Coordinates of C-alpha atoms and ligand atoms in Angstrom, one line a residue:
M555 CA 358.7 76.9 -216.3
K556 CA 356.9 77.2 -219.7
R557 CA 352.8 77.5 -219.3
I558 CA 351.3 76.1 -222.2
G559 CA 347.4 76.3 -222.3
V560 CA 344.9 73.8 -223.7
L561 CA 341.8 75.3 -225.0
A562 CA 339.5 73.5 -222.7
L563 CA 335.5 74.3 -223.8
Q564 CA 335.2 71.4 -225.6
G565 CA 337.0 68.2 -227.1
G566 CA 340.1 66.3 -226.7
V567 CA 341.7 68.6 -223.9
A568 CA 343.1 65.9 -221.2
E569 CA 345.1 64.1 -223.9
H570 CA 347.0 67.0 -224.6
A571 CA 347.6 67.9 -221.0
D572 CA 348.9 64.5 -220.1
M573 CA 351.4 64.7 -223.5
L574 CA 352.6 68.1 -222.1
K575 CA 353.2 66.9 -218.5
R576 CA 355.9 64.5 -220.2
I577 CA 358.3 67.5 -221.4
P578 CA 360.5 68.9 -218.9
D579 CA 360.0 72.6 -217.6
V580 CA 356.5 72.5 -218.9
E581 CA 353.4 72.9 -216.9
P582 CA 349.8 72.4 -218.9
V583 CA 347.0 75.0 -218.1
L584 CA 343.6 74.6 -219.1
V585 CA 342.0 77.8 -220.6
K586 CA 338.2 78.4 -220.5
T587 CA 338.6 82.6 -220.1
A588 CA 340.6 85.4 -221.0
E589 CA 342.0 85.5 -217.6
E590 CA 343.4 82.0 -217.9
L591 CA 344.8 82.8 -221.6
E592 CA 346.7 85.9 -220.3
A593 CA 348.4 83.6 -217.8
T594 CA 350.0 81.3 -220.7
D595 CA 352.9 81.2 -222.9
A596 CA 351.5 79.4 -225.8
L597 CA 348.1 77.7 -226.3
I598 CA 347.1 74.4 -228.2
I599 CA 343.4 74.1 -229.8
P600 CA 342.3 70.3 -229.5
G601 CA 340.3 68.4 -231.8
G602 CA 336.4 68.6 -231.0
E603 CA 333.6 69.9 -233.2
S604 CA 334.4 73.3 -234.5
T605 CA 330.6 74.4 -235.0
A606 CA 330.1 73.8 -231.0
V607 CA 333.5 75.8 -230.1
G608 CA 333.0 78.5 -232.8
T609 CA 329.5 78.9 -231.5
I610 CA 331.1 79.7 -227.8
L611 CA 333.6 81.9 -228.9
T612 CA 331.1 84.0 -231.3
H613 CA 327.6 84.2 -229.0
D614 CA 329.0 83.7 -225.3
S615 CA 330.3 87.1 -224.0
R616 CA 333.2 85.4 -221.8
G617 CA 334.1 83.3 -225.2
Q618 CA 333.9 86.7 -227.3
A619 CA 336.7 88.0 -224.5
L620 CA 338.7 85.2 -224.7
R621 CA 338.4 85.1 -228.6
D622 CA 339.5 88.7 -228.8
L623 CA 342.4 88.3 -226.7
L624 CA 343.7 85.4 -228.4
V625 CA 343.6 87.2 -231.9
S626 CA 345.3 90.1 -230.7
R627 CA 348.1 87.9 -229.1
I628 CA 348.5 86.0 -231.9
R629 CA 349.2 88.9 -233.5
Q630 CA 351.9 90.0 -231.4
G631 CA 353.6 86.5 -232.1
F632 CA 351.8 84.3 -229.4
P633 CA 352.5 80.6 -230.5
V634 CA 349.3 78.6 -231.2
W635 CA 349.0 75.0 -232.3
G636 CA 345.4 73.9 -233.8
T637 CA 345.1 70.1 -234.1
C638 CA 342.0 69.2 -236.2
M639 CA 339.0 71.3 -235.2
G640 CA 341.9 73.4 -233.8
A641 CA 343.3 74.0 -237.5
I642 CA 339.6 74.5 -238.5
L643 CA 339.3 77.3 -236.2
L644 CA 342.7 79.0 -236.9
A645 CA 341.7 78.8 -240.9
R646 CA 341.3 82.0 -242.8
N647 CA 338.9 80.2 -244.9
I648 CA 336.8 76.8 -244.8
R649 CA 336.0 75.4 -248.0
N650 CA 332.5 74.0 -247.3
D651 CA 331.2 76.2 -244.2
H652 CA 329.8 79.5 -244.3
R653 CA 331.5 80.0 -240.9
R654 CA 334.7 81.6 -240.1
H655 CA 336.2 81.4 -236.6
L656 CA 339.7 82.9 -235.6
A657 CA 340.6 83.5 -239.3
V658 CA 344.3 84.1 -238.4
M659 CA 346.0 81.6 -240.1
D660 CA 346.5 81.9 -244.1
I661 CA 345.0 78.3 -244.8
E662 CA 342.0 77.0 -246.2
V663 CA 340.6 73.8 -245.0
H664 CA 337.6 71.2 -246.1
R665 CA 336.3 70.0 -243.2
N666 CA 335.4 66.2 -242.9
A667 CA 337.1 65.7 -246.4
Y668 CA 337.9 62.2 -245.9
G669 CA 334.2 61.0 -245.8
S670 CA 332.3 58.8 -244.0
Q671 CA 334.1 55.5 -245.3
L672 CA 337.0 56.9 -243.7
D673 CA 336.1 58.7 -240.7
S674 CA 339.1 57.3 -238.6
F675 CA 342.4 56.0 -239.7
T676 CA 346.0 55.7 -238.6
V677 CA 349.0 56.2 -241.0
S678 CA 352.7 57.1 -240.6
E679 CA 354.3 59.9 -242.5
P680 CA 357.5 61.7 -242.3
I681 CA 357.2 65.4 -240.9
L682 CA 359.9 68.4 -241.7
G683 CA 362.0 69.0 -238.9
L684 CA 361.2 66.0 -236.7
D685 CA 364.3 63.4 -236.4
G686 CA 363.4 59.7 -235.8
G687 CA 361.4 58.6 -238.7
P688 CA 357.9 58.6 -239.7
F689 CA 355.4 60.2 -237.3
P690 CA 352.4 58.3 -236.5
M691 CA 349.0 60.1 -237.6
V692 CA 345.7 59.6 -236.0
F693 CA 342.9 61.2 -238.2
I694 CA 339.1 61.5 -236.6
R695 CA 336.5 63.1 -239.0
A696 CA 339.3 65.1 -240.2
P697 CA 339.9 67.9 -242.3
V698 CA 342.2 68.3 -245.3
I699 CA 344.5 71.7 -245.5
S700 CA 343.1 72.2 -249.1
E701 CA 345.2 75.7 -249.9
V702 CA 347.8 77.4 -247.9
G703 CA 349.2 81.0 -248.6
P704 CA 352.9 82.1 -249.6
G705 CA 354.1 82.5 -245.8
V706 CA 353.1 79.2 -244.8
Q707 CA 355.5 76.0 -244.8
V708 CA 354.3 72.9 -245.6
L709 CA 355.7 70.2 -242.9
A710 CA 353.7 67.0 -243.7
R711 CA 351.5 65.5 -246.4
H712 CA 349.2 62.1 -246.7
K713 CA 348.4 60.9 -250.2
G714 CA 349.5 64.1 -251.6
Q715 CA 347.2 66.2 -249.3
I716 CA 348.7 68.8 -246.7
V717 CA 348.0 67.4 -242.9
A718 CA 350.7 69.7 -241.2
C719 CA 351.8 73.3 -241.9
R720 CA 353.3 76.2 -240.0
Q721 CA 353.2 80.1 -240.6
D722 CA 355.8 81.8 -238.1
N723 CA 354.5 81.3 -234.7
L724 CA 351.2 79.1 -236.0
L725 CA 350.9 75.5 -236.3
A726 CA 348.0 73.3 -237.7
S727 CA 347.6 69.7 -237.9
T728 CA 344.7 67.6 -239.2
F729 CA 345.8 64.4 -237.1
H730 CA 345.9 63.9 -233.4
P731 CA 349.6 63.3 -231.9
E732 CA 347.9 63.6 -228.4
L733 CA 346.2 60.2 -229.2
T734 CA 349.6 58.7 -229.6
E735 CA 352.8 57.7 -227.4
D736 CA 354.7 59.9 -229.6
D737 CA 355.6 63.2 -227.9
R738 CA 357.8 64.5 -230.7
F739 CA 355.4 67.0 -232.1
H740 CA 354.3 68.5 -229.0
R741 CA 358.2 69.0 -227.9
Y742 CA 358.4 70.9 -231.8
F743 CA 355.5 72.8 -230.7
V744 CA 357.2 73.9 -227.4
S745 CA 360.4 74.7 -229.3
F746 CA 358.5 77.8 -230.6
L747 CA 358.7 79.8 -227.2
Q748 CA 362.7 79.8 -227.5
I749 CA 362.7 81.7 -230.8
K750 CA 360.5 84.6 -230.1
Ligands
LIG1539 N1 334.9 67.3 -238.0 C1 335.2 68.3 -236.9 C2 334.7 69.4 -237.3 O1 334.6 69.6 -238.7 C3 336.6 68.0 -236.3 C4 337.3 66.8 -236.1 C5 338.1 66.6 -235.0 O2 338.5 67.7 -234.7 N2 338.7 65.4 -234.9 O3 334.6 70.3 -236.7

């Protein structure tokens, strides 16, 4: 059994857990503390509000312990996928915010970059490495990935802007696969566990 954590401090937790339940040999685990993180093989950071979750990880002592363990495990190759808010937490730099959160992935994000007119929308785009045609992408007050470092592989774009990318054990997407019926991207992330 692979135990895949879902960071459960705030945001769209249940939808990721439900999607993981569809994958054979995978057990979703809700993670709020360092002890719970210890018992997982990988972690999904869901969508939500980066300022709220960032505050817990910085100003709350249990949150700090969780953040410290997460950063040290990531440096040892622990697989983490950030969706939307999760991508913001992983990013080395946030173009329009002075805060930095985990700052472990060599990407820069631009929060709420699609503006108020397009707060939420759905498109379909191909994702590198996913067979079976374009993938449905739901964007909700999404960031864009405005820059990536040389070690980062771009997996998908929408209108030229990067919406999914990977750096070794780290995966970032600005859209929400957990809000669709398509579990290919979750399966792709779970496949990271075999190649350690
Ligand atoms: N707008 C949120 C933020 O900047 C992210 C939105 C999401 O995760 N769906 O933190």
